[in-house]
């Protein structure tokens, strides 16, 4: 295992979740009727708006809180959020783009070898937890980095978390 | 009158000269005697067991117990309370025929939820015939979780089911989530969630499940002879050692092993039957079976009598 030569090991960011606030109340019905590419979930009280250019799905609440998912990098998340705020502005709301914050980043990477999960769990007792009946991956939590890794037996690893 | 053996949480009296000696109880005189030196350590010890044994088919009307239920000091904080019983004479009924003093409910209101949960745990355990030690362990776990209050928002039944699952694991006789699901009204997802939360709250961990834990139960449910069971255990263990089934749940591997062993012997079972017993879908068994089928000759134990030879095993 030449672990030293391949430190980065082609890790790919697949999802960036961010939140921001428009400092105004949003009329969900108006957005649902007049906006493009929207799904109105009346029972829960939110509107889903999907953008094409940075491929982003945004959940809009009437309080003005918006959660943006699906971006592949932090800059793209910011672009998409701004574009979304712009489209809301075009619908007539007095949108002010505030409190932009990245909440969660998800990345995948692939190990070139397979992993034996039961032995791995035994050796990493407090951090790793493996429940084959519930989920086929080992859940490894790194508290200091606030990260959670899901390690599959095929060698692919999903990393998720935030670091402020 | 048998003496209770619930001495764990009660303050232990020990002989001053022999602190390690287990005291012998003389119930006729109410003494606890040290077997080493004969010193009477406890005097006039009150037996807190139940006065009468109660069976589930007894009618609830006639309760001959004069002293109340047996004390459970481990779990409820003191069971001492007064209840007003149902009246028997004519004076206890008012003019409409309703009984006066209807209030016989209020007892240990602080732990009523806990007692309800204990009853639920006993009912669940009874359905799958779990022994008393697992039920006691479950009760203890529930008490710890309840006192911590970190899972206060969750349904008590969900926490009880998860505690039952953990207790079975800790005693070395794990039950699958699906088996616990079958005796509880909570969904598998919720039990799994509570399970993880409880492990975090109590800061314990449990051992991993292995294929051998379930063999005896599944095989006897399918009425398979001992030979087949031993063969299946061997197959499953070998399959895991050779890492033929990476990422498969041990239950599925065990099922596939049972299928292979039963198909090779005189007692054949279909995948559907095995799937019904274990709660596994038969496509899952098929997948795991396909993985272990190529190495079938290596997996069987050496002294196994084949009714159907290895090359004639069904290939799916």
Coordinates of C-alpha atoms in Angstrom, one line a residue:
Chain A
X1 CA 0.0 0.0 0.0
X2 CA 1.9 3.1 -1.2
X3 CA -0.2 5.4 1.0
X4 CA 2.5 8.1 0.9
X5 CA 2.5 8.6 -2.9
X6 CA -1.3 9.0 -3.1
X7 CA -2.2 11.3 -0.3
X8 CA -5.2 13.0 -2.0
X9 CA -6.6 9.7 -3.4
X10 CA -9.0 11.5 -5.8
X11 CA -11.6 12.5 -3.4
X12 CA -14.7 14.0 -5.0
X13 CA -17.1 16.5 -3.5
X14 CA -20.6 15.5 -4.5
X15 CA -22.8 17.7 -2.5
X16 CA -22.7 21.0 -0.7
X17 CA -25.6 22.1 1.5
X18 CA -25.9 25.7 2.4
X19 CA -28.5 28.0 4.0
X20 CA -29.2 31.7 3.6
X21 CA -31.8 34.1 4.6
X22 CA -33.8 36.7 2.7
X23 CA -34.8 39.2 5.1
X24 CA -38.4 39.3 4.1
X25 CA -41.5 37.2 4.3
X26 CA -42.1 35.1 1.2
X27 CA -45.5 34.4 -0.2
X28 CA -45.2 30.7 -1.1
X29 CA -48.4 30.7 -3.1
X30 CA -47.2 33.4 -5.3
X31 CA -43.9 31.7 -5.9
X32 CA -45.7 28.4 -6.6
X33 CA -48.0 30.1 -9.2
X34 CA -45.5 32.4 -10.9
X35 CA -42.1 30.8 -10.4
X36 CA -40.6 28.5 -12.9
X37 CA -39.6 24.9 -11.9
X38 CA -41.2 24.9 -8.6
X39 CA -43.0 22.2 -6.5
X40 CA -45.3 23.4 -3.8
X41 CA -45.6 21.2 -0.7
X42 CA -48.5 22.7 1.0
X43 CA -48.8 20.1 3.7
X44 CA -45.3 20.9 5.0
X45 CA -45.3 24.5 4.1
X46 CA -42.4 24.8 1.7
X47 CA -41.6 25.3 -2.0
X48 CA -38.9 23.4 -3.9
X49 CA -37.3 25.3 -6.6
X50 CA -34.8 23.6 -8.9
X51 CA -32.3 25.5 -10.9
X52 CA -30.6 24.1 -14.0
X53 CA -27.4 26.1 -14.4
X54 CA -25.7 25.2 -11.2
X55 CA -27.8 22.1 -10.6
X56 CA -29.4 23.0 -7.3
X57 CA -32.5 22.2 -5.4
X58 CA -33.6 24.9 -2.9
X59 CA -36.2 24.5 -0.2
X60 CA -37.9 27.8 0.5
X61 CA -39.8 28.6 3.6
X62 CA -42.2 31.4 4.1
X63 CA -40.1 32.9 6.8
X64 CA -37.4 33.6 4.3
X65 CA -35.1 30.8 5.2
X66 CA -33.7 28.9 2.2
X67 CA -31.8 25.7 2.2
X68 CA -29.8 24.9 -1.0
X69 CA -28.6 21.4 -1.9
X70 CA -27.0 19.7 -4.8
X71 CA -24.1 22.0 -5.6
X72 CA -20.7 20.4 -6.3
X73 CA -18.5 23.0 -4.7
X74 CA -18.7 25.9 -2.3
X75 CA -18.4 28.6 -4.9
X76 CA -21.1 26.9 -7.0
X77 CA -23.3 26.9 -4.0
X78 CA -22.9 30.6 -3.5
X79 CA -23.6 31.2 -7.2
X80 CA -26.7 29.1 -7.1
X81 CA -27.9 30.8 -3.9
X82 CA -27.4 34.2 -5.4
X83 CA -29.1 33.2 -8.6
X84 CA -32.0 31.9 -6.6
X85 CA -32.3 35.1 -4.6
X86 CA -32.2 37.0 -7.9
X87 CA -35.1 35.0 -9.3
X88 CA -37.1 35.6 -6.1
X89 CA -36.3 39.3 -6.5
X90 CA -37.7 39.2 -10.1
X91 CA -40.9 37.8 -8.7
X92 CA -41.3 41.0 -6.7
X93 CA -40.0 40.2 -3.2
X94 CA -37.6 42.6 -1.4
X95 CA -34.8 40.1 -1.1
X96 CA -31.7 40.8 0.8
X97 CA -29.0 38.1 0.6
X98 CA -27.8 37.5 4.2
X99 CA -26.4 34.9 6.4
X100 CA -25.0 32.6 3.8
X101 CA -23.5 29.6 5.5
X102 CA -22.3 26.2 4.2
X103 CA -23.8 23.6 6.5
X104 CA -22.7 20.3 5.2
X105 CA -20.3 18.9 2.6
X106 CA -20.4 15.4 1.3
X107 CA -17.5 13.8 -0.6
X108 CA -16.8 10.3 -1.9
X109 CA -13.5 8.6 -2.4
X110 CA -12.5 5.1 -3.5
X111 CA -9.9 2.9 -1.9
X112 CA -8.1 0.6 -4.3
X113 CA -8.7 -2.4 -2.0
X114 CA -11.6 -4.1 -0.3
X115 CA -12.1 -3.7 3.4
X116 CA -13.1 -6.3 6.0
X117 CA -15.7 -4.6 8.0
X118 CA -15.9 -6.8 11.1
X119 CA -12.2 -6.7 11.8
X120 CA -12.1 -3.1 11.1
X121 CA -14.7 -2.4 13.7
X122 CA -13.0 -4.5 16.3
X123 CA -9.8 -2.6 15.9
X124 CA -11.4 0.8 16.0
X125 CA -13.9 0.2 18.8
X126 CA -15.1 3.6 20.1
X127 CA -15.1 5.5 16.8
X128 CA -16.5 2.8 14.5
X129 CA -20.0 1.4 14.7
X130 CA -21.2 -1.4 12.4
X131 CA -24.8 -2.7 12.3
X132 CA -25.1 -5.1 9.3
X133 CA -28.8 -5.4 9.8
X134 CA -29.4 -1.7 9.6
X135 CA -26.8 -0.4 7.1
X136 CA -24.1 -2.2 5.2
X137 CA -21.4 0.3 6.0
X138 CA -19.3 1.1 9.0
X139 CA -20.0 4.5 10.5
X140 CA -16.8 6.1 11.7
X141 CA -17.0 9.3 13.5
X142 CA -14.1 11.7 14.0
X143 CA -15.1 14.0 16.8
X144 CA -12.3 16.5 16.5
X145 CA -13.1 17.2 12.8
X146 CA -16.9 16.9 13.2
X147 CA -16.9 14.3 10.4
X148 CA -18.7 11.1 9.7
X149 CA -17.3 8.5 7.3
X150 CA -19.3 5.6 5.9
X151 CA -16.9 2.9 4.9
X152 CA -18.2 0.2 2.6
X153 CA -16.7 -3.2 2.1
X154 CA -16.0 -2.5 -1.6
X155 CA -13.6 0.2 -0.5
X156 CA -15.6 3.3 -1.3
X157 CA -15.9 5.8 1.5
X158 CA -18.4 8.6 1.9
X159 CA -17.3 11.5 4.0
X160 CA -19.6 14.1 5.4
X161 CA -19.3 16.9 7.8
X162 CA -18.5 20.5 8.5
X163 CA -15.6 22.4 9.9
X164 CA -16.0 26.0 10.9
Chain B
X1 CA -41.2 -19.9 50.9
X2 CA -38.3 -19.5 48.6
X3 CA -35.8 -16.7 49.3
X4 CA -35.3 -14.1 46.6
X5 CA -32.0 -13.9 44.9
X6 CA -32.2 -10.2 44.0
X7 CA -29.4 -9.1 46.2
X8 CA -27.6 -7.1 43.7
X9 CA -28.7 -3.6 44.5
X10 CA -29.6 -4.0 48.1
X11 CA -26.8 -3.0 50.5
X12 CA -24.8 -6.2 51.0
X13 CA -24.4 -7.4 54.5
X14 CA -21.3 -9.4 55.0
X15 CA -19.7 -11.1 57.8
X16 CA -17.1 -8.8 59.4
X17 CA -14.5 -11.5 59.6
X18 CA -15.2 -13.1 56.2
X19 CA -16.3 -10.4 53.7
X20 CA -16.1 -12.7 50.8
X21 CA -18.2 -15.5 52.2
X22 CA -21.7 -15.9 50.7
X23 CA -24.2 -15.8 53.6
X24 CA -26.6 -18.7 54.1
X25 CA -30.2 -17.7 54.7
X26 CA -32.1 -19.5 57.4
X27 CA -35.6 -18.6 56.5
X28 CA -37.3 -20.2 59.4
X29 CA -35.6 -18.0 61.9
X30 CA -35.1 -15.1 59.6
X31 CA -31.3 -15.1 60.0
X32 CA -28.3 -14.8 57.7
X33 CA -25.5 -16.9 58.8
X34 CA -21.8 -16.9 57.7
X35 CA -20.9 -20.4 56.6
X36 CA -17.2 -20.0 57.6
X37 CA -17.5 -19.1 61.3
X38 CA -21.2 -19.5 62.0
X39 CA -21.8 -15.9 63.0
X40 CA -25.4 -14.7 62.6
X41 CA -24.9 -11.6 60.5
X42 CA -28.5 -10.5 59.7
X43 CA -31.1 -10.8 62.3
X44 CA -34.8 -10.8 61.7
X45 CA -34.4 -10.3 58.0
X46 CA -37.7 -9.6 56.4
X47 CA -38.3 -11.7 53.3
X48 CA -39.4 -9.3 50.6
X49 CA -40.4 -11.9 48.1
X50 CA -44.0 -12.4 47.2
X51 CA -46.4 -14.1 49.5
X52 CA -48.1 -16.1 46.9
X53 CA -47.1 -17.1 43.4
X54 CA -49.4 -15.6 40.7
X55 CA -50.1 -17.3 37.5
X56 CA -51.3 -15.7 34.3
X57 CA -54.6 -17.7 34.2
X58 CA -55.6 -16.8 37.7
X59 CA -58.8 -14.7 38.0
X60 CA -57.9 -11.3 39.1
X61 CA -60.7 -11.0 41.5
X62 CA -59.4 -13.0 44.4
X63 CA -56.0 -11.9 45.4
X64 CA -55.0 -13.7 48.6
X65 CA -51.8 -11.6 49.1
X66 CA -52.0 -9.6 52.3
X67 CA -48.8 -7.7 51.9
X68 CA -48.9 -6.4 48.3
X69 CA -46.7 -7.3 45.4
X70 CA -43.1 -8.4 45.8
X71 CA -40.8 -5.5 46.3
X72 CA -38.7 -4.6 43.3
X73 CA -36.1 -2.2 44.8
X74 CA -33.8 -2.3 41.8
X75 CA -36.2 -0.8 39.5
X76 CA -39.0 1.3 41.0
X77 CA -37.9 3.6 43.8
X78 CA -39.6 1.9 46.6
X79 CA -42.9 0.3 46.0
X80 CA -44.4 1.4 49.2
X81 CA -47.9 2.9 48.7
X82 CA -51.4 2.4 50.0
X83 CA -54.2 1.4 47.8
X84 CA -57.8 1.3 48.7
X85 CA -59.3 -2.0 47.7
X86 CA -62.6 -2.8 46.2
X87 CA -65.4 -2.8 48.7
X88 CA -67.3 -6.0 49.6
X89 CA -70.0 -5.0 52.0
X90 CA -73.2 -3.1 51.3
X91 CA -72.0 0.1 52.8
X92 CA -69.3 0.6 50.2
X93 CA -71.9 1.3 47.4
X94 CA -73.8 4.5 47.2
X95 CA -77.4 4.8 46.0
X96 CA -76.8 4.3 42.3
X97 CA -74.9 1.1 42.7
X98 CA -71.5 2.7 42.0
X99 CA -68.9 2.0 44.5
X100 CA -67.6 4.8 46.8
X101 CA -63.9 5.3 46.9
X102 CA -63.3 4.6 43.3
X103 CA -59.8 5.9 43.5
X104 CA -57.6 3.0 43.8
X105 CA -55.2 4.0 41.0
X106 CA -52.7 6.4 42.6
X107 CA -49.6 4.5 43.3
X108 CA -46.0 5.6 42.7
X109 CA -47.1 8.2 40.1
X110 CA -43.5 9.2 39.5
X111 CA -42.6 5.9 37.9
X112 CA -45.9 4.9 36.4
X113 CA -44.5 5.1 32.9
X114 CA -41.6 3.0 33.9
X115 CA -43.8 0.3 35.4
X116 CA -45.9 0.3 32.2
X117 CA -42.8 -0.1 30.2
X118 CA -41.7 -3.1 32.4
X119 CA -45.1 -4.7 31.8
X120 CA -44.7 -4.2 28.1
X121 CA -41.1 -5.6 28.2
X122 CA -42.4 -8.7 30.0
X123 CA -45.2 -9.2 27.5
X124 CA -42.8 -8.8 24.5
X125 CA -40.3 -11.2 26.1
X126 CA -43.0 -13.7 26.8
X127 CA -44.0 -13.8 23.2
X128 CA -40.6 -15.0 22.1
X129 CA -39.9 -17.0 25.3
X130 CA -37.0 -15.1 26.6
X131 CA -35.7 -16.2 30.0
X132 CA -35.9 -14.1 33.1
X133 CA -32.3 -12.9 33.1
X134 CA -32.7 -11.1 29.8
X135 CA -35.9 -9.5 31.0
X136 CA -34.1 -8.3 34.1
X137 CA -31.3 -6.9 32.1
X138 CA -33.7 -5.1 29.8
X139 CA -35.4 -3.6 32.8
X140 CA -32.1 -2.4 34.1
X141 CA -31.2 -0.8 30.8
X142 CA -34.6 0.8 30.5
X143 CA -34.2 2.3 34.0
X144 CA -30.8 3.7 33.2
X145 CA -32.0 5.2 30.0
X146 CA -35.2 6.6 31.6
X147 CA -33.2 8.2 34.4
X148 CA -30.8 9.8 32.0
X149 CA -33.7 11.5 30.2
X150 CA -31.7 12.0 27.0
X151 CA -34.2 10.0 25.0
X152 CA -37.2 11.5 26.7
X153 CA -39.1 12.4 23.6
X154 CA -39.1 8.9 22.1
X155 CA -42.0 6.5 22.6
X156 CA -41.4 4.3 25.6
X157 CA -42.3 1.3 23.7
X158 CA -39.6 2.0 21.2
X159 CA -37.0 2.4 23.9
X160 CA -38.2 -0.8 25.6
X161 CA -37.9 -2.7 22.3
X162 CA -34.4 -1.4 21.7
X163 CA -33.4 -2.2 25.3
X164 CA -34.7 -5.8 24.7
X165 CA -32.6 -6.0 21.6
X166 CA -29.5 -4.8 23.4
X167 CA -30.1 -7.1 26.3
X168 CA -30.3 -10.1 24.0
X169 CA -27.1 -9.0 22.4
X170 CA -25.3 -8.5 25.7
X171 CA -26.3 -11.9 26.9
X172 CA -24.8 -13.5 23.9
X173 CA -28.0 -14.7 22.3
X174 CA -28.8 -11.9 19.8
X175 CA -32.2 -11.6 18.2
X176 CA -32.6 -10.0 14.8
X177 CA -34.3 -6.7 14.6
X178 CA -37.0 -8.4 12.6
X179 CA -37.7 -10.8 15.4
X180 CA -38.0 -7.9 17.9
X181 CA -40.2 -6.1 15.4
X182 CA -42.5 -9.1 15.3
X183 CA -43.4 -8.8 19.0
X184 CA -43.4 -5.0 19.2
X185 CA -45.6 -2.4 17.6
X186 CA -42.6 -0.3 16.6
X187 CA -41.1 -0.2 13.2
X188 CA -37.6 -1.6 12.6
X189 CA -36.4 1.8 11.6
X190 CA -37.5 3.3 14.9
X191 CA -36.0 0.5 16.9
X192 CA -32.8 0.9 15.0
X193 CA -32.7 4.6 15.7
X194 CA -33.4 4.1 19.4
X195 CA -30.8 1.4 19.5
X196 CA -28.1 3.7 18.3
X197 CA -29.2 6.5 20.6
X198 CA -29.2 4.2 23.6
X199 CA -25.7 3.0 22.9
X200 CA -24.6 6.6 22.7
X201 CA -26.4 7.6 25.8
X202 CA -25.2 4.7 27.9
X203 CA -21.7 4.8 26.3
X204 CA -21.7 1.1 25.8
X205 CA -21.0 -1.0 22.8
X206 CA -22.1 -4.4 21.8
X207 CA -20.3 -7.2 20.1
X208 CA -20.8 -7.9 16.4
X209 CA -23.3 -10.5 15.4
X210 CA -21.9 -13.7 13.9
X211 CA -23.6 -16.3 11.8
X212 CA -23.4 -19.0 14.5
X213 CA -25.6 -17.1 16.9
X214 CA -28.7 -17.8 14.9
X215 CA -28.0 -21.2 13.6
X216 CA -29.6 -23.2 16.4
X217 CA -32.7 -21.2 16.5
X218 CA -33.4 -21.1 12.7
X219 CA -32.5 -24.8 12.2
X220 CA -34.8 -25.9 15.0
X221 CA -37.6 -23.8 13.7
X222 CA -37.1 -25.6 10.4
X223 CA -37.0 -28.9 12.1
X224 CA -33.6 -29.7 10.6
X225 CA -31.5 -32.5 12.2
X226 CA -28.3 -31.8 14.2
X227 CA -26.1 -32.9 11.4
X228 CA -27.5 -30.3 9.0
X229 CA -27.3 -27.6 11.6
X230 CA -23.6 -28.4 12.3
X231 CA -22.9 -28.4 8.6
X232 CA -24.6 -25.1 8.1
X233 CA -22.7 -23.5 10.9
X234 CA -19.5 -24.8 9.4
X235 CA -20.4 -23.5 5.9
X236 CA -21.3 -20.1 7.2
X237 CA -18.1 -19.8 9.3
X238 CA -15.9 -20.9 6.4
X239 CA -17.7 -18.5 4.0
X240 CA -16.9 -15.6 6.3
X241 CA -13.4 -16.7 6.9
X242 CA -12.7 -16.9 3.2
X243 CA -14.4 -13.6 2.7
X244 CA -16.7 -14.9 0.0
X245 CA -19.5 -12.7 1.1
X246 CA -18.2 -9.2 1.8
X247 CA -20.8 -6.7 2.8
X248 CA -23.6 -9.2 3.3
X249 CA -25.5 -9.3 6.6
X250 CA -24.6 -12.3 8.7
X251 CA -28.2 -13.3 8.7
X252 CA -28.3 -13.6 4.9
X253 CA -25.1 -15.6 4.9
X254 CA -26.5 -17.9 7.6
X255 CA -29.6 -18.4 5.6
X256 CA -27.7 -19.3 2.4
X257 CA -25.6 -21.7 4.4
X258 CA -28.7 -23.4 5.9
X259 CA -30.2 -23.6 2.4
X260 CA -27.0 -25.2 1.0
X261 CA -26.8 -27.7 3.9
X262 CA -30.4 -28.6 3.8
X263 CA -30.3 -29.2 0.0
X264 CA -27.3 -31.4 0.4
X265 CA -29.0 -33.6 3.0
X266 CA -32.2 -35.6 3.1
X267 CA -34.2 -32.7 4.6
X268 CA -34.5 -30.2 1.8
X269 CA -36.0 -26.8 2.5
X270 CA -37.0 -24.3 -0.1
X271 CA -35.7 -20.7 -0.1
X272 CA -39.2 -19.5 0.6
X273 CA -39.5 -21.5 3.8
X274 CA -36.1 -20.4 5.1
X275 CA -37.0 -16.8 4.2
X276 CA -40.2 -17.0 6.1
X277 CA -38.5 -18.2 9.3
X278 CA -35.8 -15.7 9.3
X279 CA -37.6 -12.7 7.8
X280 CA -35.2 -12.5 4.9
X281 CA -36.4 -12.1 1.4
X282 CA -35.7 -15.1 -0.8
X283 CA -34.0 -12.9 -3.4
X284 CA -31.5 -12.1 -0.7
X285 CA -30.9 -15.7 0.0
X286 CA -30.5 -16.3 -3.7
X287 CA -27.8 -13.5 -3.9
X288 CA -25.8 -14.9 -1.0
X289 CA -26.2 -18.4 -2.2
X290 CA -24.8 -17.4 -5.6
X291 CA -21.7 -16.0 -3.8
X292 CA -21.0 -19.2 -1.8
X293 CA -22.0 -21.7 -4.5
X294 CA -18.7 -21.7 -6.4
X295 CA -16.7 -22.8 -3.4
X296 CA -19.3 -25.3 -2.1
X297 CA -17.0 -28.3 -1.9
X298 CA -14.6 -26.5 0.3
X299 CA -17.2 -25.2 2.7
X300 CA -18.8 -28.4 3.8
X301 CA -17.3 -30.2 6.8
X302 CA -15.2 -33.2 6.0
X303 CA -17.4 -35.8 7.7
X304 CA -20.7 -34.7 6.2
X305 CA -22.9 -37.4 4.6
X306 CA -24.2 -36.1 1.3
X307 CA -27.6 -37.1 0.3
X308 CA -27.3 -35.0 -2.8
X309 CA -23.7 -34.8 -3.9
X310 CA -22.1 -31.4 -4.2
X311 CA -22.2 -31.1 -7.9
X312 CA -25.9 -31.7 -8.0
X313 CA -26.7 -28.8 -5.7
X314 CA -29.2 -26.5 -7.2
X315 CA -27.7 -23.5 -9.0
X316 CA -29.8 -20.4 -9.0

